[in-house]
Amino acid sequence: MIVAREKTADTVPWRDPLLLRWLLFATALAAAPHAVFQPAWVVAALAVAMLWRWLIEQGRLPKPGWLVRALLAVLLLALVWNQYRTVFGRDAGVALLLVLFGLKLVETRTPRDYAVSVLLLYLVVAGGFLHEQTPWVAALAVLTIVTSLVTLIRLTQPTTIDARRSLRLAGALLLQALPLMLVLYLFFPRFTGALWSLPGAGGAGLTGMSETMQPGSLGEVMESTEPAFRASFRGVVPPPEQRYWRMLVLWQTDGRRWDRGALPPGRERLTAGGPEYRYQLILEPNRLGWLPVLDRPVETPLDALAFAGNVYERREPTRERLSYELSAWPQARDRALTSFARHAALQLPDTLSPRVRELAERLRAGRDDSLAVAQAAFDHFRREPFVYTLRPPRLGTDPVDEFLFETRRGYCEHYASAFVTLMRAAGVPARVVMGYQGGEHNPAGNYLLVRQSDAHAWAEVWDETRGWVRVDPTAAVAPARIERGSEAIRRLEASGLNPGSLTDAALTRAIEFGLFERLWRRSQLTLDYANLAWYRWVADYGAERQSKLFEGFGWPRLTTAQLIWMLVAAFALALLFTLVWLSRQRTTLDPARRQYDRFCRKLAHAGLARAPHEGPLAFAERCSCQRSGLATTVSEITRMYLGLRYGRVPAAGLPELRRRVADFSV
Amino acid sequence: MSADVILARRQLYMLPSRHGWLLAGMIAVLGMAAINYANGLVYALVFLLVSLGMVTMLHTHRNIHRLRVTVAAPPPVFAGETAQFPLCLVNDTGRARLGIVVEQAKRERARLDLPAGETRTATVTAPAIRRGWVVMPPFRLSTCFPLGILYSWSRTLTLAARVLVYPAPTATGSPATGAAHEGAGATLTHVRGGEDFVGLREYRPSDSPRHVHWKALARGRGWLTKEFGHEGAAVRWFDFDTLAPHDTETRLSMLCRDVLDADREGTPYGLRLPGIALQPSTGESHRDRCLEALALYAG
């Protein structure tokens, strides 16, 4: 008929056949971290749901009706309740989210379902972050987000753009969003304090030392090279012999086991003096609430409770990394010893053997200064054939006696325990301090990395004029332990050498690293620094660090309003930058096409405008009809253009086309 | 009003789509979680989603911004049919524009993907109820690309295009057809249009390509047009006034049928409307002239 045939674009079906695959892929990535955090059945339930949905897609399983879904929802709720006795809070909430997300996945059908599923995935990802803020969890989240973006792209645009291009587009979106995200992240005002508080999690699998000391109790901890904490110093890092990190003070002993005793909370008064070391300590999770602090602390870190001996405990175990800033005053002086504390520092077991008493008497004889007595005991350890070893013989019921007079082999806790017992027997108030000694300096970040293997026990004795004085009997036997660290001792033991029997030079030679080992350690330190930096900028980036960052830029004490203004300005700037960048890469038309457009413009100028629906061939024909004089040129240029743009022969004739178009005139 | 629009920034609007509002809600929930747990990575996730929304805004805008919209000459239709306006979306940029939706009366008419530098067509329709002109109905373009969280649409566009609607032809022609040969005998001169070859003449731009003497062109004799005509054929006159008992519209419809029939048979015919007389002839252009006269008759 008269109505011309017309090519109308068909309305496309919304579904991309691969859409479900992308969604399932994103789900798997989002759920992966939860396989570690959640009970196995939760993740298994989600996996079953994914499989189920897949089989529905294949037509091998029917879609579940509403009754089945409702029953399943109730069942899953009951299972979560059974596991956690609640459905609120972090762990139970995330478990519930995961299983209900599985249910949602099973009934996902319409575009809206898909969009909602993708959005719920973000909640799943955030649930993982609440568990752990490590780089690998973050990396999985980035992958999840990219796949979720691909899912959204495929959902919006099922045609024309293939999976690879969608992936590229998703990646481009992510990269373009990153600068904006960084601006928001750095400038967005952080708040302190929670909006609401919910039950958290049970801390399982935490390592670290225990609250008591008995022969062999530290040995297990010292086997581990896991980091215990990191301390970065503002300015000078203290020398190795001052790197004593106290954590616990043990007052009471039954002859075998040392514990904290019954001293009530309360701080010991110190007078600060001498040099100050200011540091930030980032504590790894461990099973205690005690906080390691560098000798000697004056303030109380965080919300901890101070105990006699300048040690600090929080009510809860350290389940997540914790950071606090503190000063150490190595030359701080105690003011007085309470009678209660004096009594506790002189407590002795009833079972103290006569041999020990006799030795103590001998050390005491003729000396009335408590430090002189301590020096005598110290000399005793150095003089007698005591051996420092990480693999001492097992001790029986009276370990102090057996160690002092028979085995004479042991490590820090044996020496500390024996030393303090001797001091008390000699009438000198003394106590055992447990904590860490040493720390590896990481030049990459100017901080000390202290490992579990640096766990240490030493003694403190009371001197009427100087207060509590640190005496480390281990140093009498193996000065290398203090000066060169536990790592050096470990290496010596591994090569069958005894630290006490070597000269300094021999020692240095023995613990010297080979090239590969040095490179390995170097890379380990760099990795550790990256780890620390990650922690600082991610988990620990709060109000405090934020204000410190701006202080660094020279804007101290910003108010929230100022911060928001800066945020808006920086965000607008970043957005503008993105806009400019996006519009810059706009017109990169095919060069042949550009020439052809130029040619068309010339024709249009002469009254031969090409209609947009007119193909080049039809246009050429029309031009030829209307201006027979142009026929040859027009058809030749058109043929060249079509050959360049659509022909099989590659674009060899582009300069020729350019020349012809340039010469062309009507 | 023009037949050609380039979507400028001021003609474009954008709001979150339904999915976009859902995402905003999710961002709010995550934001509260981030603040409450002071969790750096949840903060980062929230800010990443916000930033993705912002970047998507630029992408969605860019997808539709500076899109050229033109309309091609729409073909005439008969009353009762649907007028179809061929809409051309021209992508002058070196970047594909995907998922461009043509909306008419809030309904999706077409969804087009335009590769770089290419043109695609869609159709905007309007019911052709009565003869005369039908103007192009308003429409708008929109897109949700790339993430479907933002919906950008253009101001309602009206392009200068109209369709000529011929009267709806009646089922049978005018009853007078059989006796409509009055004056026929007088025309034995040759009438242009028809099936018999009459001769060659110089090509004129308005000539149908079908009549171009291509062989002569190929032999280098230049552009010539073959002329056809009738020698002494019976000529039929269709006259508005002879259909007196019927009302105007019925008469026009009958005449329309007559014209179509005569054109199909190839008989030369003329048309008389009050104040208009179209001399007898044959061929497509004659037919279209007659139909146009019927369509626009304002008596």
PDB file of C-alpha atoms in Angstrom, chain A residues 1-4 6-12 90 111-112 115-116 119-120 122-123 125-126 129-130 132-134 138 145 149 152-153 155-157 159-161 165 169 173-174 176-178 180-181 184-185 188 190-191 193-196 198 534 538-539 571 575 578-579 582 585-589 593 612-613 621 624-626 628 645-646, chain B residues 18-19 22-23 26 29-30 32-33 35-45 47-52 54-56 58-59 62 66 70 72-73 75-78 81 84 86 88 90-96 98-99 108-113 116-123 144-149 166 203 205 209 223 287 291:
ATOM      1  CA  MET A   1       0.000   0.000   0.000  1.00  0.00           C
ATOM      2  CA  ILE A   2       0.944   3.588   0.243  1.00  0.00           C
ATOM      3  CA  VAL A   3       2.284   3.427   3.746  1.00  0.00           C
ATOM      4  CA  ALA A   4       5.958   2.850   3.376  1.00  0.00           C
ATOM      5  CA  GLU A   6       9.122   0.915   8.231  1.00  0.00           C
ATOM      6  CA  LYS A   7      11.659  -0.773  10.399  1.00  0.00           C
ATOM      7  CA  THR A   8      10.416  -0.440  13.934  1.00  0.00           C
ATOM      8  CA  ALA A   9      12.581  -1.513  16.799  1.00  0.00           C
ATOM      9  CA  ASP A  10      10.917  -4.343  18.611  1.00  0.00           C
ATOM     10  CA  THR A  11      10.549  -3.947  22.307  1.00  0.00           C
ATOM     11  CA  VAL A  12      13.201  -6.231  23.701  1.00  0.00           C
ATOM     12  CA  ARG A  90      25.559  -8.772  64.636  1.00  0.00           C
ATOM     13  CA  PRO A 111      13.441  -7.243  37.268  1.00  0.00           C
ATOM     14  CA  ARG A 112      12.429  -5.810  40.614  1.00  0.00           C
ATOM     15  CA  ALA A 115      17.361  -5.335  41.748  1.00  0.00           C
ATOM     16  CA  VAL A 116      16.308  -6.033  45.330  1.00  0.00           C
ATOM     17  CA  LEU A 119      20.814  -4.385  46.942  1.00  0.00           C
ATOM     18  CA  LEU A 120      20.523  -7.037  49.636  1.00  0.00           C
ATOM     19  CA  TYR A 122      25.380  -4.997  49.726  1.00  0.00           C
ATOM     20  CA  LEU A 123      23.914  -5.685  53.134  1.00  0.00           C
ATOM     21  CA  VAL A 125      28.862  -7.496  52.234  1.00  0.00           C
ATOM     22  CA  ALA A 126      28.478  -5.004  55.081  1.00  0.00           C
ATOM     23  CA  PHE A 129      32.764  -6.055  57.321  1.00  0.00           C
ATOM     24  CA  LEU A 130      31.239  -6.088  60.772  1.00  0.00           C
ATOM     25  CA  GLU A 132      36.403  -8.482  59.924  1.00  0.00           C
ATOM     26  CA  GLN A 133      37.951  -5.492  58.250  1.00  0.00           C
ATOM     27  CA  THR A 134      40.877  -7.224  56.642  1.00  0.00           C
ATOM     28  CA  ALA A 138      37.643  -5.850  51.270  1.00  0.00           C
ATOM     29  CA  ILE A 145      30.450  -4.935  43.765  1.00  0.00           C
ATOM     30  CA  LEU A 149      27.170  -3.795  38.823  1.00  0.00           C
ATOM     31  CA  LEU A 152      22.486  -4.318  37.169  1.00  0.00           C
ATOM     32  CA  ILE A 153      23.864  -3.413  33.738  1.00  0.00           C
ATOM     33  CA  LEU A 155      19.282  -6.102  33.881  1.00  0.00           C
ATOM     34  CA  THR A 156      18.962  -2.601  32.462  1.00  0.00           C
ATOM     35  CA  GLN A 157      20.502  -3.311  29.098  1.00  0.00           C
ATOM     36  CA  THR A 159      20.932  -6.354  24.426  1.00  0.00           C
ATOM     37  CA  THR A 160      23.736  -4.990  22.313  1.00  0.00           C
ATOM     38  CA  ILE A 161      26.321  -4.897  25.054  1.00  0.00           C
ATOM     39  CA  ARG A 165      31.709  -4.971  27.672  1.00  0.00           C
ATOM     40  CA  LEU A 169      31.728  -0.719  31.950  1.00  0.00           C
ATOM     41  CA  LEU A 173      32.153   2.985  36.811  1.00  0.00           C
ATOM     42  CA  LEU A 174      34.012   1.684  39.831  1.00  0.00           C
ATOM     43  CA  GLN A 176      35.469   6.677  38.241  1.00  0.00           C
ATOM     44  CA  ALA A 177      33.657   6.395  41.569  1.00  0.00           C
ATOM     45  CA  LEU A 178      36.861   5.776  43.530  1.00  0.00           C
ATOM     46  CA  LEU A 180      34.714  10.545  44.890  1.00  0.00           C
ATOM     47  CA  MET A 181      34.593   7.761  47.426  1.00  0.00           C
ATOM     48  CA  LEU A 184      33.808  11.253  51.086  1.00  0.00           C
ATOM     49  CA  TYR A 185      35.770   8.780  53.153  1.00  0.00           C
ATOM     50  CA  PHE A 188      32.887  12.866  56.058  1.00  0.00           C
ATOM     51  CA  ARG A 190      33.045  10.772  61.934  1.00  0.00           C
ATOM     52  CA  PHE A 191      31.124  10.435  65.115  1.00  0.00           C
ATOM     53  CA  GLY A 193      29.712   6.635  70.193  1.00  0.00           C
ATOM     54  CA  ALA A 194      27.153   4.190  68.927  1.00  0.00           C
ATOM     55  CA  LEU A 195      23.567   4.989  67.978  1.00  0.00           C
ATOM     56  CA  TRP A 196      22.434   1.763  69.556  1.00  0.00           C
ATOM     57  CA  LEU A 198      23.626  -4.745  70.120  1.00  0.00           C
ATOM     58  CA  TRP A 534      45.432  -0.634  56.310  1.00  0.00           C
ATOM     59  CA  VAL A 538      40.275   1.598  57.597  1.00  0.00           C
ATOM     60  CA  ALA A 539      39.404   0.198  60.982  1.00  0.00           C
ATOM     61  CA  PHE A 571      33.325  16.416  46.370  1.00  0.00           C
ATOM     62  CA  LEU A 575      32.746  15.389  40.447  1.00  0.00           C
ATOM     63  CA  THR A 578      35.113  13.229  36.559  1.00  0.00           C
ATOM     64  CA  LEU A 579      32.723  15.184  34.344  1.00  0.00           C
ATOM     65  CA  LEU A 582      34.137  11.773  30.841  1.00  0.00           C
ATOM     66  CA  GLN A 585      36.767  11.084  25.659  1.00  0.00           C
ATOM     67  CA  ARG A 586      33.663  11.873  23.646  1.00  0.00           C
ATOM     68  CA  THR A 587      33.968  12.279  19.914  1.00  0.00           C
ATOM     69  CA  THR A 588      36.256   9.749  18.423  1.00  0.00           C
ATOM     70  CA  LEU A 589      34.259   9.103  15.291  1.00  0.00           C
ATOM     71  CA  ARG A 593      32.993   8.890   8.717  1.00  0.00           C
ATOM     72  CA  PRO A 612      19.032  11.354   8.475  1.00  0.00           C
ATOM     73  CA  HIS A 613      17.168   8.281   7.320  1.00  0.00           C
ATOM     74  CA  GLU A 621      21.587   8.426  -6.170  1.00  0.00           C
ATOM     75  CA  SER A 624      23.110  12.266  -9.063  1.00  0.00           C
ATOM     76  CA  CYS A 625      19.497  12.672 -10.100  1.00  0.00           C
ATOM     77  CA  GLN A 626      19.279  16.238  -8.941  1.00  0.00           C
ATOM     78  CA  SER A 628      23.732  15.152 -12.972  1.00  0.00           C
ATOM     79  CA  ARG A 645      33.907   1.891   6.505  1.00  0.00           C
ATOM     80  CA  TYR A 646      32.208  -1.352   5.671  1.00  0.00           C
TER      81      TYR A 646
ATOM     82  CA  ARG B  18      12.275   2.984  41.542  1.00  0.00           C
ATOM     83  CA  HIS B  19      15.406   0.881  41.841  1.00  0.00           C
ATOM     84  CA  LEU B  22      15.548   1.367  46.827  1.00  0.00           C
ATOM     85  CA  LEU B  23      19.295   1.867  46.577  1.00  0.00           C
ATOM     86  CA  MET B  26      19.831   0.728  51.360  1.00  0.00           C
ATOM     87  CA  VAL B  29      20.517   1.677  56.307  1.00  0.00           C
ATOM     88  CA  LEU B  30      24.197   0.990  55.672  1.00  0.00           C
ATOM     89  CA  MET B  32      23.427   4.022  60.068  1.00  0.00           C
ATOM     90  CA  ALA B  33      25.262   0.737  60.491  1.00  0.00           C
ATOM     91  CA  ILE B  35      28.026   5.206  62.165  1.00  0.00           C
ATOM     92  CA  ASN B  36      26.796   2.856  64.835  1.00  0.00           C
ATOM     93  CA  TYR B  37      29.586   0.337  64.545  1.00  0.00           C
ATOM     94  CA  ALA B  38      32.150   2.990  63.526  1.00  0.00           C
ATOM     95  CA  ASN B  39      33.181   0.510  60.873  1.00  0.00           C
ATOM     96  CA  GLY B  40      35.608   1.905  58.335  1.00  0.00           C
ATOM     97  CA  LEU B  41      34.798  -0.562  55.576  1.00  0.00           C
ATOM     98  CA  VAL B  42      31.044  -0.097  55.932  1.00  0.00           C
ATOM     99  CA  TYR B  43      31.699   3.638  55.647  1.00  0.00           C
ATOM    100  CA  ALA B  44      33.740   2.933  52.542  1.00  0.00           C
ATOM    101  CA  LEU B  45      30.928   0.799  51.099  1.00  0.00           C
ATOM    102  CA  PHE B  47      30.578   6.162  50.146  1.00  0.00           C
ATOM    103  CA  LEU B  48      31.331   3.908  47.215  1.00  0.00           C
ATOM    104  CA  LEU B  49      27.628   3.380  46.558  1.00  0.00           C
ATOM    105  CA  VAL B  50      26.980   7.120  46.803  1.00  0.00           C
ATOM    106  CA  SER B  51      29.856   7.831  44.432  1.00  0.00           C
ATOM    107  CA  LEU B  52      28.653   5.174  42.026  1.00  0.00           C
ATOM    108  CA  MET B  54      26.983  10.195  41.174  1.00  0.00           C
ATOM    109  CA  VAL B  55      29.078   8.704  38.400  1.00  0.00           C
ATOM    110  CA  THR B  56      26.033   6.905  37.044  1.00  0.00           C
ATOM    111  CA  LEU B  58      26.981  11.513  34.544  1.00  0.00           C
ATOM    112  CA  HIS B  59      26.780   8.355  32.468  1.00  0.00           C
ATOM    113  CA  ARG B  62      25.760  11.530  28.714  1.00  0.00           C
ATOM    114  CA  ARG B  66      23.076  15.860  22.550  1.00  0.00           C
ATOM    115  CA  THR B  70      14.544  14.197  13.482  1.00  0.00           C
ATOM    116  CA  ALA B  72      11.417  11.770   8.155  1.00  0.00           C
ATOM    117  CA  ALA B  73       8.624  12.634   5.746  1.00  0.00           C
ATOM    118  CA  PRO B  75       3.765   8.665   4.273  1.00  0.00           C
ATOM    119  CA  PRO B  76       0.093   9.578   3.791  1.00  0.00           C
ATOM    120  CA  VAL B  77      -2.584   7.263   5.134  1.00  0.00           C
ATOM    121  CA  PHE B  78      -6.291   6.796   4.722  1.00  0.00           C
ATOM    122  CA  GLU B  81      -5.665   3.940   9.609  1.00  0.00           C
ATOM    123  CA  GLN B  84       3.060   6.695  11.398  1.00  0.00           C
ATOM    124  CA  PRO B  86       9.246   7.741  11.335  1.00  0.00           C
ATOM    125  CA  CYS B  88      15.191   9.103  13.434  1.00  0.00           C
ATOM    126  CA  VAL B  90      20.969  10.197  15.248  1.00  0.00           C
ATOM    127  CA  ASN B  91      24.009   9.464  17.363  1.00  0.00           C
ATOM    128  CA  ASP B  92      26.689  11.867  16.164  1.00  0.00           C
ATOM    129  CA  THR B  93      29.161  10.903  18.868  1.00  0.00           C
ATOM    130  CA  GLY B  94      31.857   8.302  18.841  1.00  0.00           C
ATOM    131  CA  ARG B  95      30.202   6.457  21.673  1.00  0.00           C
ATOM    132  CA  ALA B  96      27.296   4.080  21.645  1.00  0.00           C
ATOM    133  CA  LEU B  98      22.209   2.278  24.627  1.00  0.00           C
ATOM    134  CA  GLY B  99      18.711   1.751  25.868  1.00  0.00           C
ATOM    135  CA  GLU B 108       7.203   2.779  25.900  1.00  0.00           C
ATOM    136  CA  ARG B 109       7.007   2.774  22.110  1.00  0.00           C
ATOM    137  CA  ALA B 110      10.466   1.572  21.264  1.00  0.00           C
ATOM    138  CA  ARG B 111      13.802   0.858  22.859  1.00  0.00           C
ATOM    139  CA  LEU B 112      16.792   1.585  20.674  1.00  0.00           C
ATOM    140  CA  ASP B 113      20.511   0.994  20.869  1.00  0.00           C
ATOM    141  CA  ALA B 116      28.618   5.184  17.551  1.00  0.00           C
ATOM    142  CA  GLY B 117      27.789   7.479  14.666  1.00  0.00           C
ATOM    143  CA  GLU B 118      24.714   5.525  13.653  1.00  0.00           C
ATOM    144  CA  THR B 119      21.068   6.278  13.180  1.00  0.00           C
ATOM    145  CA  ARG B 120      18.101   4.211  14.215  1.00  0.00           C
ATOM    146  CA  THR B 121      14.451   4.742  13.575  1.00  0.00           C
ATOM    147  CA  ALA B 122      11.349   4.278  15.633  1.00  0.00           C
ATOM    148  CA  THR B 123       7.772   5.147  14.925  1.00  0.00           C
ATOM    149  CA  CYS B 144      17.938   4.319  32.449  1.00  0.00           C
ATOM    150  CA  PHE B 145      21.286   3.167  31.182  1.00  0.00           C
ATOM    151  CA  PRO B 146      23.670   2.019  32.617  1.00  0.00           C
ATOM    152  CA  LEU B 147      22.495   0.828  36.039  1.00  0.00           C
ATOM    153  CA  GLY B 148      18.765   1.416  35.950  1.00  0.00           C
ATOM    154  CA  ILE B 149      18.964   3.409  39.159  1.00  0.00           C
ATOM    155  CA  TYR B 166      -6.858  10.759   2.589  1.00  0.00           C
ATOM    156  CA  TYR B 203      15.503  13.943 -17.738  1.00  0.00           C
ATOM    157  CA  PRO B 205      14.715  15.782 -11.454  1.00  0.00           C
ATOM    158  CA  PRO B 209      13.747   6.553 -11.486  1.00  0.00           C
ATOM    159  CA  TRP B 223      20.075  11.121 -18.707  1.00  0.00           C
ATOM    160  CA  ARG B 287      -3.133   9.691  -8.224  1.00  0.00           C
ATOM    161  CA  LEU B 291      -6.046  12.051  -3.341  1.00  0.00           C
TER     162      LEU B 291
END
